[in-house]
PDB file of N, CA and C in Angstrom:
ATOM      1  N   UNK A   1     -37.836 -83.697-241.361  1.00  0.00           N
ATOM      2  CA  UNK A   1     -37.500 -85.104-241.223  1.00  0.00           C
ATOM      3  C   UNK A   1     -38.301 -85.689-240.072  1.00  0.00           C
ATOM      4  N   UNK A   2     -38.763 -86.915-240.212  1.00  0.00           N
ATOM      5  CA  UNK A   2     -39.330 -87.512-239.313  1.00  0.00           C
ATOM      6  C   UNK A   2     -38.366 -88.228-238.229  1.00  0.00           C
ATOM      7  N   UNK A   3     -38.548 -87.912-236.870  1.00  0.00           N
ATOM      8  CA  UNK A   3     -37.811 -88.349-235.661  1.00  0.00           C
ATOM      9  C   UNK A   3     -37.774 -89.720-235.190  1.00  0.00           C
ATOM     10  N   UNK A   4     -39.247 -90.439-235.975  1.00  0.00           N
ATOM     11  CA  UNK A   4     -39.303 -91.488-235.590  1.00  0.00           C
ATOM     12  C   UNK A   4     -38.978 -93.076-236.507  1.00  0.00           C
ATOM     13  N   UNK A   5     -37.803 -92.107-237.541  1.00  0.00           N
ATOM     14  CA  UNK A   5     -37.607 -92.883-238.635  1.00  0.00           C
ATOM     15  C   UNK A   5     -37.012 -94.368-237.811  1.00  0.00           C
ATOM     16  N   UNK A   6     -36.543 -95.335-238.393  1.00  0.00           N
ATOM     17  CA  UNK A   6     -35.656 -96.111-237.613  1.00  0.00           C
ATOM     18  C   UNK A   6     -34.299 -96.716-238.454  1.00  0.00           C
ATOM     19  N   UNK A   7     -33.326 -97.023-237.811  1.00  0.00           N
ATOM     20  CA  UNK A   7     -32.241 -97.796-238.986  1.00  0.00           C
ATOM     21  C   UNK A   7     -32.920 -99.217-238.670  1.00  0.00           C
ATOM     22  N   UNK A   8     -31.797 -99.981-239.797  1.00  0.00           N
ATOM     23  CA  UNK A   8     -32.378-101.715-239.499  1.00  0.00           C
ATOM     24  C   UNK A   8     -31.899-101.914-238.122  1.00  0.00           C
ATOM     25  N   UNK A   9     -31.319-101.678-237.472  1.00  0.00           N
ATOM     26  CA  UNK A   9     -31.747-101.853-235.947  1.00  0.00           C
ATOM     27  C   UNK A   9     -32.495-100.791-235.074  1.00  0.00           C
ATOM     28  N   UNK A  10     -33.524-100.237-235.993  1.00  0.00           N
ATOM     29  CA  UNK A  10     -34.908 -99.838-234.970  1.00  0.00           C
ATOM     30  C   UNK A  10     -34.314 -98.985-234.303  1.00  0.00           C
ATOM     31  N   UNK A  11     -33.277 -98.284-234.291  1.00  0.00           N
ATOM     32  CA  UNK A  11     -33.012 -97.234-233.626  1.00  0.00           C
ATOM     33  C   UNK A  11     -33.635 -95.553-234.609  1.00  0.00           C
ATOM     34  N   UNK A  12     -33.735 -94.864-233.953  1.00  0.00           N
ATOM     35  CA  UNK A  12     -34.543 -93.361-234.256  1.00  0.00           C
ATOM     36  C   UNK A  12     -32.623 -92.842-233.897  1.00  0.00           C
ATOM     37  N   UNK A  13     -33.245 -91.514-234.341  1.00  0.00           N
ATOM     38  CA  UNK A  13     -32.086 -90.397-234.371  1.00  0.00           C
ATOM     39  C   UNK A  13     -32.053 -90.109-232.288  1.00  0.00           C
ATOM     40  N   UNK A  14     -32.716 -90.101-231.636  1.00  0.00           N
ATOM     41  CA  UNK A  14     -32.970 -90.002-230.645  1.00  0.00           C
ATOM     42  C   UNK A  14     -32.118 -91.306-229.902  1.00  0.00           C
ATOM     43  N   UNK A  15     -32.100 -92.532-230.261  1.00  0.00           N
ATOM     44  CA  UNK A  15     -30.870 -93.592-229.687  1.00  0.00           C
ATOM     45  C   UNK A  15     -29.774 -93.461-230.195  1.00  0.00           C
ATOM     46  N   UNK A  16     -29.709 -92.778-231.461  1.00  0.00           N
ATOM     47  CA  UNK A  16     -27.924 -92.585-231.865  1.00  0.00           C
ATOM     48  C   UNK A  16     -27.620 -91.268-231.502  1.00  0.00           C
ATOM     49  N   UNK A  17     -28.157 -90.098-231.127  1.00  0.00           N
ATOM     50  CA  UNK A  17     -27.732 -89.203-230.454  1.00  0.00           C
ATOM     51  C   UNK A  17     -27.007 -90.169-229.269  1.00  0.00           C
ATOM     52  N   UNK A  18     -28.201 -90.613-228.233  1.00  0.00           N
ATOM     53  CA  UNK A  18     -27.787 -91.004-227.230  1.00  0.00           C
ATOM     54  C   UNK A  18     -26.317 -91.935-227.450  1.00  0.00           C
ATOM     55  N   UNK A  19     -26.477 -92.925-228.266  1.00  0.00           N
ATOM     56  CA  UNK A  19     -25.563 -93.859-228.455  1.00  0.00           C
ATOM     57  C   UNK A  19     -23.488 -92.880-228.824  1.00  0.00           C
ATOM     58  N   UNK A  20     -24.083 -91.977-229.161  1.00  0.00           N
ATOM     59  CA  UNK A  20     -22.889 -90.786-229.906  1.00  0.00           C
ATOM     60  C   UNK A  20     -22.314 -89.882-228.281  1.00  0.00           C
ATOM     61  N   UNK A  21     -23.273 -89.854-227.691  1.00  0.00           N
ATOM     62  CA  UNK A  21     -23.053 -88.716-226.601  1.00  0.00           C
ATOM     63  C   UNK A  21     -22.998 -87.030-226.832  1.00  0.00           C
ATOM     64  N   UNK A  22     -24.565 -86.793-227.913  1.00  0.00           N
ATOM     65  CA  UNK A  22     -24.260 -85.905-228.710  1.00  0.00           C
ATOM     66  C   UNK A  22     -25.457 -84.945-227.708  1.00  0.00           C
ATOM     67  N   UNK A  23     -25.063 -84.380-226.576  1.00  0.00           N
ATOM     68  CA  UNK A  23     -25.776 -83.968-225.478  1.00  0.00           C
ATOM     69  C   UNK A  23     -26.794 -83.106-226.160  1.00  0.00           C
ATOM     70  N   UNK A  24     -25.984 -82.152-226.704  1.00  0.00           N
ATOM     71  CA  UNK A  24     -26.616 -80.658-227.478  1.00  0.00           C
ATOM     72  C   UNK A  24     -27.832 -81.241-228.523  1.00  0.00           C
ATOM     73  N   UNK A  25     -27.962 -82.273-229.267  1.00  0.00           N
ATOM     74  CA  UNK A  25     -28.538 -83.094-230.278  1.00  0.00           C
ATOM     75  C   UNK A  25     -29.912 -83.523-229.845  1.00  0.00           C
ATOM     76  N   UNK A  26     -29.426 -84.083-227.926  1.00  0.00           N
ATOM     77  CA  UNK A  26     -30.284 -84.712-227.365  1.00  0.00           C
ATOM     78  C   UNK A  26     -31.623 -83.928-227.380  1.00  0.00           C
ATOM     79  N   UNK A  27     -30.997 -82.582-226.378  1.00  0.00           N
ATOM     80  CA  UNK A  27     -31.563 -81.766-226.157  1.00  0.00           C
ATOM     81  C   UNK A  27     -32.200 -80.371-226.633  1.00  0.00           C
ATOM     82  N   UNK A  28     -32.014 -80.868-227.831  1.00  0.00           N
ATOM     83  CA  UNK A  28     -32.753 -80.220-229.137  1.00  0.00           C
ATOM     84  C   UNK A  28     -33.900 -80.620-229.638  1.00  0.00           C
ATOM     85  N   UNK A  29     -33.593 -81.755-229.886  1.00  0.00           N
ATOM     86  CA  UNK A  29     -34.766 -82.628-230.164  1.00  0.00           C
ATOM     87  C   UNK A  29     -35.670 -82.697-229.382  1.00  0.00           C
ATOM     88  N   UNK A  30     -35.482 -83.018-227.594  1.00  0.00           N
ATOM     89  CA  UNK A  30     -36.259 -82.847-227.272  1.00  0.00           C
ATOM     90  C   UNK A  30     -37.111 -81.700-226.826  1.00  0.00           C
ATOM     91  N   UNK A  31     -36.307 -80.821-226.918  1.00  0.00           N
ATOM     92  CA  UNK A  31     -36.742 -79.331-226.739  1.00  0.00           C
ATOM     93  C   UNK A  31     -38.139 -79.041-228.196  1.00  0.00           C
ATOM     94  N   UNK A  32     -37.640 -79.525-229.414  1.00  0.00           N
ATOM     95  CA  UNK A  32     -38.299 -79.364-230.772  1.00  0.00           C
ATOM     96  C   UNK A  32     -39.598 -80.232-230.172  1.00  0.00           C
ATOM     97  N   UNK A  33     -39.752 -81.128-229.685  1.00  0.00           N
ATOM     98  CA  UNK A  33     -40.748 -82.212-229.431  1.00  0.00           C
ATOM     99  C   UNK A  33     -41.487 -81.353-228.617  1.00  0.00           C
ATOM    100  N   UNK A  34     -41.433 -80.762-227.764  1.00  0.00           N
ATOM    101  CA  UNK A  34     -42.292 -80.484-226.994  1.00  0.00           C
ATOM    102  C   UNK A  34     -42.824 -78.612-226.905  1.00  0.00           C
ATOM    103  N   UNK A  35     -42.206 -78.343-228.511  1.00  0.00           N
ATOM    104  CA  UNK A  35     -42.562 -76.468-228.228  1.00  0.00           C
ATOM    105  C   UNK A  35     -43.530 -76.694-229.121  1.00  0.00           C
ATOM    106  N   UNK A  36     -44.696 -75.680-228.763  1.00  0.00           N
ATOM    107  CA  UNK A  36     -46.011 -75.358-229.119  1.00  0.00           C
ATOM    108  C   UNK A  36     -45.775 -75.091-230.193  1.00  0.00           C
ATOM    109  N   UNK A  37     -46.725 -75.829-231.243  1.00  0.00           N
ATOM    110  CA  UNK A  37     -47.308 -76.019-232.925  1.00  0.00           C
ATOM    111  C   UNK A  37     -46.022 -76.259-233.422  1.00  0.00           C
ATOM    112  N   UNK A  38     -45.146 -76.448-233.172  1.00  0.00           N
ATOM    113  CA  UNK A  38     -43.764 -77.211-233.599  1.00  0.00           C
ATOM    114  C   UNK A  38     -43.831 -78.219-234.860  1.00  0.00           C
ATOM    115  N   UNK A  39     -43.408 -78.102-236.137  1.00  0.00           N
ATOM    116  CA  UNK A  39     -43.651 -79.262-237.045  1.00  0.00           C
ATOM    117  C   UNK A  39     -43.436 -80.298-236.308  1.00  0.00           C
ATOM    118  N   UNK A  40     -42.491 -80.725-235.655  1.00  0.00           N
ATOM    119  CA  UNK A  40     -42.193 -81.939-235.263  1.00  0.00           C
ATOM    120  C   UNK A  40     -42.958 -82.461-234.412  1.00  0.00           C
ATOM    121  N   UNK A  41     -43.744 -81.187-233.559  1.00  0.00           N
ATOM    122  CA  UNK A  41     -44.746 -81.704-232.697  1.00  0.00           C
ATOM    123  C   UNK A  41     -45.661 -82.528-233.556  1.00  0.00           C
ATOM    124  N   UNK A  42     -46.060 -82.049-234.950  1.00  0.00           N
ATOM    125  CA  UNK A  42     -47.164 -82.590-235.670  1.00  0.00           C
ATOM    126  C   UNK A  42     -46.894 -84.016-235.947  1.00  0.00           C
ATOM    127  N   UNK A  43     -45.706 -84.026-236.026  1.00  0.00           N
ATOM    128  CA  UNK A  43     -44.867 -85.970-236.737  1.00  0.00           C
ATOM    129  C   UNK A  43     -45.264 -86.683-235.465  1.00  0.00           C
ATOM    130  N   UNK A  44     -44.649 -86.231-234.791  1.00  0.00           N
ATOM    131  CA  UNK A  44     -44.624 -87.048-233.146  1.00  0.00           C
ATOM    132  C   UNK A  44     -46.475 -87.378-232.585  1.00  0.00           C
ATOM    133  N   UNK A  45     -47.196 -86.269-233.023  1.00  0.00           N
ATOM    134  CA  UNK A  45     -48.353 -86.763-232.579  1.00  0.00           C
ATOM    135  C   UNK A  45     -48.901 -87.979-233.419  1.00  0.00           C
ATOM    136  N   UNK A  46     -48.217 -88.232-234.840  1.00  0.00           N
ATOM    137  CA  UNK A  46     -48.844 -89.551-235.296  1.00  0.00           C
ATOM    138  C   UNK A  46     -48.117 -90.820-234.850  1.00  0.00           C
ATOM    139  N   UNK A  47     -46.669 -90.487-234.301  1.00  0.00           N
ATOM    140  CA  UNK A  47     -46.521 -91.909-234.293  1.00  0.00           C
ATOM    141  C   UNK A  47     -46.983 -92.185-232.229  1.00  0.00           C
ATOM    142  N   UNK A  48     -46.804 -93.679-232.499  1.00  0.00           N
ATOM    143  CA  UNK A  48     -47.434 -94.442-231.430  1.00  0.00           C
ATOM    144  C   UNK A  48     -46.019 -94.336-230.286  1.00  0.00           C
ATOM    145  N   UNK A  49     -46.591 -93.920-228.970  1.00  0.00           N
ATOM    146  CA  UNK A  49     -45.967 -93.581-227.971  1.00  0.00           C
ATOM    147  C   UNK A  49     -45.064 -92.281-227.848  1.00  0.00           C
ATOM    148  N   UNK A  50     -44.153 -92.180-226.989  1.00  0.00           N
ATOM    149  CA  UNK A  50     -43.429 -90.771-226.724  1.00  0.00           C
ATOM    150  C   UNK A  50     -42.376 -90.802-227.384  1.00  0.00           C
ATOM    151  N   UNK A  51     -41.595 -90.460-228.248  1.00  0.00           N
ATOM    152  CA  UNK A  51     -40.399 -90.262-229.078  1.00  0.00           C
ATOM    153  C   UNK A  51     -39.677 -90.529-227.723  1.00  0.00           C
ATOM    154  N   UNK A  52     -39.566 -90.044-226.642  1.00  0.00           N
ATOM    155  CA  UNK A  52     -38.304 -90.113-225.927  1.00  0.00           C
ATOM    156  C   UNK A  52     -38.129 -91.867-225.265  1.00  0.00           C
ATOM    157  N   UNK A  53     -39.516 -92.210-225.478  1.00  0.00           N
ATOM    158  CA  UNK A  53     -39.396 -94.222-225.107  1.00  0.00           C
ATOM    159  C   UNK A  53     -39.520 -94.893-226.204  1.00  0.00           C
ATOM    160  N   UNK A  54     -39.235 -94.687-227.741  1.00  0.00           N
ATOM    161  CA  UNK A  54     -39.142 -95.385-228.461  1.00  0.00           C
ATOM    162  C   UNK A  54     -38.682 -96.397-228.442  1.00  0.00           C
ATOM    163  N   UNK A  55     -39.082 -97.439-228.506  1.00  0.00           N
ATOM    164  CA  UNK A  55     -37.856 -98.765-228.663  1.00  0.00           C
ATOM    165  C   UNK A  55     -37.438 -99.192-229.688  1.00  0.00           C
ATOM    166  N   UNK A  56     -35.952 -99.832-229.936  1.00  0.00           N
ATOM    167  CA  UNK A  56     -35.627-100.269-230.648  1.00  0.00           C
ATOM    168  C   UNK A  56     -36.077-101.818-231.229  1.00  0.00           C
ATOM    169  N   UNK A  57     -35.168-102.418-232.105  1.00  0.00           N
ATOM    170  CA  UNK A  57     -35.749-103.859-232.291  1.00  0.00           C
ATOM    171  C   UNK A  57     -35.456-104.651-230.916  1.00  0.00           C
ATOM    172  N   UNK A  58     -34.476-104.096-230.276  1.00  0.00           N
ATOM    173  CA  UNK A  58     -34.052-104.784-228.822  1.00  0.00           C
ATOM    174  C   UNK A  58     -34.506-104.626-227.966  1.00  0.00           C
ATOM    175  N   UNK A  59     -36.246-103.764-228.209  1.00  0.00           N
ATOM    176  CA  UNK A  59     -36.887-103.131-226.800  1.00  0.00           C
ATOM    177  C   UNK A  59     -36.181-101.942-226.238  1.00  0.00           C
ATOM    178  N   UNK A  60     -34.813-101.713-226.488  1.00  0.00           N
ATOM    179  CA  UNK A  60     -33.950-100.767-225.710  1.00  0.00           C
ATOM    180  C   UNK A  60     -34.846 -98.957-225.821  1.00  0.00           C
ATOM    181  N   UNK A  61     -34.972 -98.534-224.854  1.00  0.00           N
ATOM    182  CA  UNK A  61     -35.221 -96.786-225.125  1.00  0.00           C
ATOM    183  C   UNK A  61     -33.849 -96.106-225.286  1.00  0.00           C
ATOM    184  N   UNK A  62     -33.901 -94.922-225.355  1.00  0.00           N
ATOM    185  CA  UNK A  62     -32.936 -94.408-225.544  1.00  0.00           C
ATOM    186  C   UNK A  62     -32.635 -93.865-223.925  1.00  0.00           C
ATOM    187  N   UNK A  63     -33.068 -94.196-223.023  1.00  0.00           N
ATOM    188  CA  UNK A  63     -32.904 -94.569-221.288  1.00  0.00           C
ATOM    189  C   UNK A  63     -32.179 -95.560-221.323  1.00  0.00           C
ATOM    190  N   UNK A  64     -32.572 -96.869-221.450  1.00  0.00           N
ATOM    191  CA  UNK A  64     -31.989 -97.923-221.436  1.00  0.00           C
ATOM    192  C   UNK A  64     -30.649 -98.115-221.951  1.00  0.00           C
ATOM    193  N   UNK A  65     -30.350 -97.654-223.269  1.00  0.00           N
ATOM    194  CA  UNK A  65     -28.762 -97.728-223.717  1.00  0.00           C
ATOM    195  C   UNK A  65     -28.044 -96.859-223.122  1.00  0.00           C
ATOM    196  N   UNK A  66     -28.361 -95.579-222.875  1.00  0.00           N
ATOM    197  CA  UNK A  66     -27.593 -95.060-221.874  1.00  0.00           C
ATOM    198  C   UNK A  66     -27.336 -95.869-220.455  1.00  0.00           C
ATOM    199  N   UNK A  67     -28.309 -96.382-219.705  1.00  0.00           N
ATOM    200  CA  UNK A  67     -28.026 -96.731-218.543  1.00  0.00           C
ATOM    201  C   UNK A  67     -27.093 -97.891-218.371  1.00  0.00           C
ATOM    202  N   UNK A  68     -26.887 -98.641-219.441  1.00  0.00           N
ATOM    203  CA  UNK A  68     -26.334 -99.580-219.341  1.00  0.00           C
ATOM    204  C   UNK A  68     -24.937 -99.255-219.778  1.00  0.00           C
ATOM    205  N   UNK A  69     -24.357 -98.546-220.649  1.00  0.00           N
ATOM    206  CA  UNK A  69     -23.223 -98.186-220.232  1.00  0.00           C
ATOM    207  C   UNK A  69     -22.162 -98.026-218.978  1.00  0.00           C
ATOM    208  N   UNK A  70     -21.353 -97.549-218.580  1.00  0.00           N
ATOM    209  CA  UNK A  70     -20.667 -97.926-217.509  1.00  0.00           C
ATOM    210  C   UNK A  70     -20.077 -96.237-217.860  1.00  0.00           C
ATOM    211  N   UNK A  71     -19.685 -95.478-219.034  1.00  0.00           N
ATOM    212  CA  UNK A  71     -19.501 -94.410-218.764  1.00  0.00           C
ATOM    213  C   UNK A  71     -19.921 -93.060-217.705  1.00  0.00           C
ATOM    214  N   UNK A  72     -19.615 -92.573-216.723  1.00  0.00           N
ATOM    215  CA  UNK A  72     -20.138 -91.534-216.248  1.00  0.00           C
ATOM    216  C   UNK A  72     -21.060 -90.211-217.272  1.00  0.00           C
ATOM    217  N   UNK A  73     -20.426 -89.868-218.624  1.00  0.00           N
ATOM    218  CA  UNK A  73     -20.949 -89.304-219.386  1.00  0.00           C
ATOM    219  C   UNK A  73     -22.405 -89.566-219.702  1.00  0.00           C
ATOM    220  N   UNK A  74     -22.633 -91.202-220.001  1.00  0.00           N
ATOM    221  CA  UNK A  74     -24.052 -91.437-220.218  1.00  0.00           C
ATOM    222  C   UNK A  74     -24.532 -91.097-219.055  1.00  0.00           C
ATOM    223  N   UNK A  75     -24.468 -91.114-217.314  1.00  0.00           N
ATOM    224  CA  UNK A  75     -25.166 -90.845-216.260  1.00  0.00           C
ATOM    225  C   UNK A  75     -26.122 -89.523-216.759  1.00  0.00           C
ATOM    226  N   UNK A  76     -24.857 -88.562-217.211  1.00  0.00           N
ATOM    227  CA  UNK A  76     -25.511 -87.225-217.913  1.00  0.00           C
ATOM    228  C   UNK A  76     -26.627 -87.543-218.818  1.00  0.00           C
ATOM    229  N   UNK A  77     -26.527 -88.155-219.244  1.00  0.00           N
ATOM    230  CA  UNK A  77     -27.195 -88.365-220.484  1.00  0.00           C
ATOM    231  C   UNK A  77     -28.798 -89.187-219.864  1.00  0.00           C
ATOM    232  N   UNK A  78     -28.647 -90.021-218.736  1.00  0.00           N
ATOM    233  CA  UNK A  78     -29.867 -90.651-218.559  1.00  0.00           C
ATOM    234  C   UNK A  78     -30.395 -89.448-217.358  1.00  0.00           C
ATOM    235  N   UNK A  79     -29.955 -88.512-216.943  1.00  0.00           N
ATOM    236  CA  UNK A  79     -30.133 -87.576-215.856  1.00  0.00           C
ATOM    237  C   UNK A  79     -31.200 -87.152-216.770  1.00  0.00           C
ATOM    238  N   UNK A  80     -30.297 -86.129-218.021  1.00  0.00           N
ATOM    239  CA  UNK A  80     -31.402 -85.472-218.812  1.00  0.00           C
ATOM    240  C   UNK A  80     -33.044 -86.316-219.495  1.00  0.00           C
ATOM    241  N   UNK A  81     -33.101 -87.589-219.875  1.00  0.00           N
ATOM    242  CA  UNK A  81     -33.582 -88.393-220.681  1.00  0.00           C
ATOM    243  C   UNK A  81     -34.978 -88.607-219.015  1.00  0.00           C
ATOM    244  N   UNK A  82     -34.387 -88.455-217.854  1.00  0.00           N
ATOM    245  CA  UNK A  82     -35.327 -89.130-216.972  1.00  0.00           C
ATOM    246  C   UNK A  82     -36.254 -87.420-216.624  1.00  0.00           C
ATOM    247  N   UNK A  83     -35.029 -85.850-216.658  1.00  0.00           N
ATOM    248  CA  UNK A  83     -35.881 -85.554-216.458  1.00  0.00           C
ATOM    249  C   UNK A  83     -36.735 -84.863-217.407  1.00  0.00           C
ATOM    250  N   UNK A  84     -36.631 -84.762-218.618  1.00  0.00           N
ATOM    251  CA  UNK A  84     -37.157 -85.511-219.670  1.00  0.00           C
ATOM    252  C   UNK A  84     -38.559 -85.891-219.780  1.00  0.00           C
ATOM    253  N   UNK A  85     -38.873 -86.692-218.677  1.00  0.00           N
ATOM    254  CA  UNK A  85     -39.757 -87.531-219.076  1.00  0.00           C
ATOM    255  C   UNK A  85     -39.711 -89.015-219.358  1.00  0.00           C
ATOM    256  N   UNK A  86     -38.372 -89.074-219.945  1.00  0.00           N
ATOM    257  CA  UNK A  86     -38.379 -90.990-219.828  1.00  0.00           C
ATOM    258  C   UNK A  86     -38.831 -91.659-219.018  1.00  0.00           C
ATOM    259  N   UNK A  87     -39.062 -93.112-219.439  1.00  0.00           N
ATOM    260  CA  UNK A  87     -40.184 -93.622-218.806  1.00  0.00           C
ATOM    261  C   UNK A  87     -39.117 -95.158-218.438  1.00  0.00           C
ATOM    262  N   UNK A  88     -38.940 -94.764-216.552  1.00  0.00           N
ATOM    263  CA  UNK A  88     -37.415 -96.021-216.315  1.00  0.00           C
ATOM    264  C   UNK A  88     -38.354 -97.421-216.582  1.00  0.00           C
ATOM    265  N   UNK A  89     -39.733 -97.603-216.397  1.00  0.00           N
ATOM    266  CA  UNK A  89     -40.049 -98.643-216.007  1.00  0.00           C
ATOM    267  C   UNK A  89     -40.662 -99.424-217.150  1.00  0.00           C
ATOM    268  N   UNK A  90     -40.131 -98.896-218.739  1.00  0.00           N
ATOM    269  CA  UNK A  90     -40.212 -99.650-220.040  1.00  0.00           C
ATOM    270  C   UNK A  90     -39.138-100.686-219.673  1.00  0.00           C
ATOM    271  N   UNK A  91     -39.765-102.262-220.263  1.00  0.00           N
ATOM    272  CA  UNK A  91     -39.287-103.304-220.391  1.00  0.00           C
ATOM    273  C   UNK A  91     -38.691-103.675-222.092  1.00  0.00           C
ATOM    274  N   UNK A  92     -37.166-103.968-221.677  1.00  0.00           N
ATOM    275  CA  UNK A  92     -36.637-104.597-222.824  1.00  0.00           C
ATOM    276  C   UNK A  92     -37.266-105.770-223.594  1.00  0.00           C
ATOM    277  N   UNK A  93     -36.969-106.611-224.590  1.00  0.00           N
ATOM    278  CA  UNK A  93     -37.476-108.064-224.387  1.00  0.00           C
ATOM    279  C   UNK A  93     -37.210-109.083-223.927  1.00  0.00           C
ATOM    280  N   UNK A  94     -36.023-108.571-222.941  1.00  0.00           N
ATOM    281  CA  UNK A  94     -35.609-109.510-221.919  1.00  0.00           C
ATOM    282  C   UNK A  94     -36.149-109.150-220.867  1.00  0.00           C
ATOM    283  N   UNK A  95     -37.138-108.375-220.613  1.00  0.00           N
ATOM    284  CA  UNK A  95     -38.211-108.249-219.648  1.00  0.00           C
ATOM    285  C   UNK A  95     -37.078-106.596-218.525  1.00  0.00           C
ATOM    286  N   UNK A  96     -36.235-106.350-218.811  1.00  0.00           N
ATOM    287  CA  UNK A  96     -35.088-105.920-217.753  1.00  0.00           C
ATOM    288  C   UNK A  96     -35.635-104.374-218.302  1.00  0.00           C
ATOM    289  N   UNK A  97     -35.875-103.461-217.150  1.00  0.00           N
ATOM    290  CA  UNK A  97     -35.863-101.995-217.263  1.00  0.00           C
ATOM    291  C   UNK A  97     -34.752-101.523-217.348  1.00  0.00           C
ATOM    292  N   UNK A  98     -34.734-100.186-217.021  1.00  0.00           N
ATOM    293  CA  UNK A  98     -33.460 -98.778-217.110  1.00  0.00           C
ATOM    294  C   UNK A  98     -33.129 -99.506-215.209  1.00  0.00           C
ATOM    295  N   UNK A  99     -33.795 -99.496-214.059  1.00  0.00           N
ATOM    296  CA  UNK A  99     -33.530 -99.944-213.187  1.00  0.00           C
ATOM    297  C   UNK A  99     -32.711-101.362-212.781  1.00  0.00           C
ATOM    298  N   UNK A 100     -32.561-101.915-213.756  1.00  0.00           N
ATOM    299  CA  UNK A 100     -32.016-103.612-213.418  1.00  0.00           C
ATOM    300  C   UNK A 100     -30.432-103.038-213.415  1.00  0.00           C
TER     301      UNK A 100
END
């Protein structure tokens, strides 16, 4: 399956993990993304940018919806996503990062 599918709101399996709090999910995926000759490595190298800053139709990464939550659980969740690799200083289209 491709990782970088999207629903009609432009979200990938990678923002509804996040959006679910499905830690183990998270960190699978990204674990799959980044192991040597990995099918998924092969998907991910065609699409445009890093699976883990995808944006949605709302600009949101899957950083961003976590951070904006108010749950402590997502903290977990943007801990892993930053060290990761997420990228805090992607802009929504309200111009607002993971930092605002």
């Amino acid at each position: 399956a491709n990782p970088a599918i999207r629903d009609v709101d432009g979200n990938t399996a990678l923002h509804t993990a996040v959006l679910n709090l499905q830690i183990n999910m998270i960190n699978m995926m990204l674990d799959m993304a980044t192991a040597p000759k990995c099918w998924l490595q092969t998907i991910i190298s065609t699409v445009r940018g890093n699976l883990i800053d995808i944006q949605n139709n709302e600009g949101q990464t899957a950083l961003l919806l976590a951070v904006r939550s108010q749950s402590w659980f997502f903290n977990e969740v943007s801990i892993i996503l930053l060290k990761r690799g997420a990228d805090p200083a992607i802009t929504d289209r309200n111009g607002e990062t993971a930092l605002h």
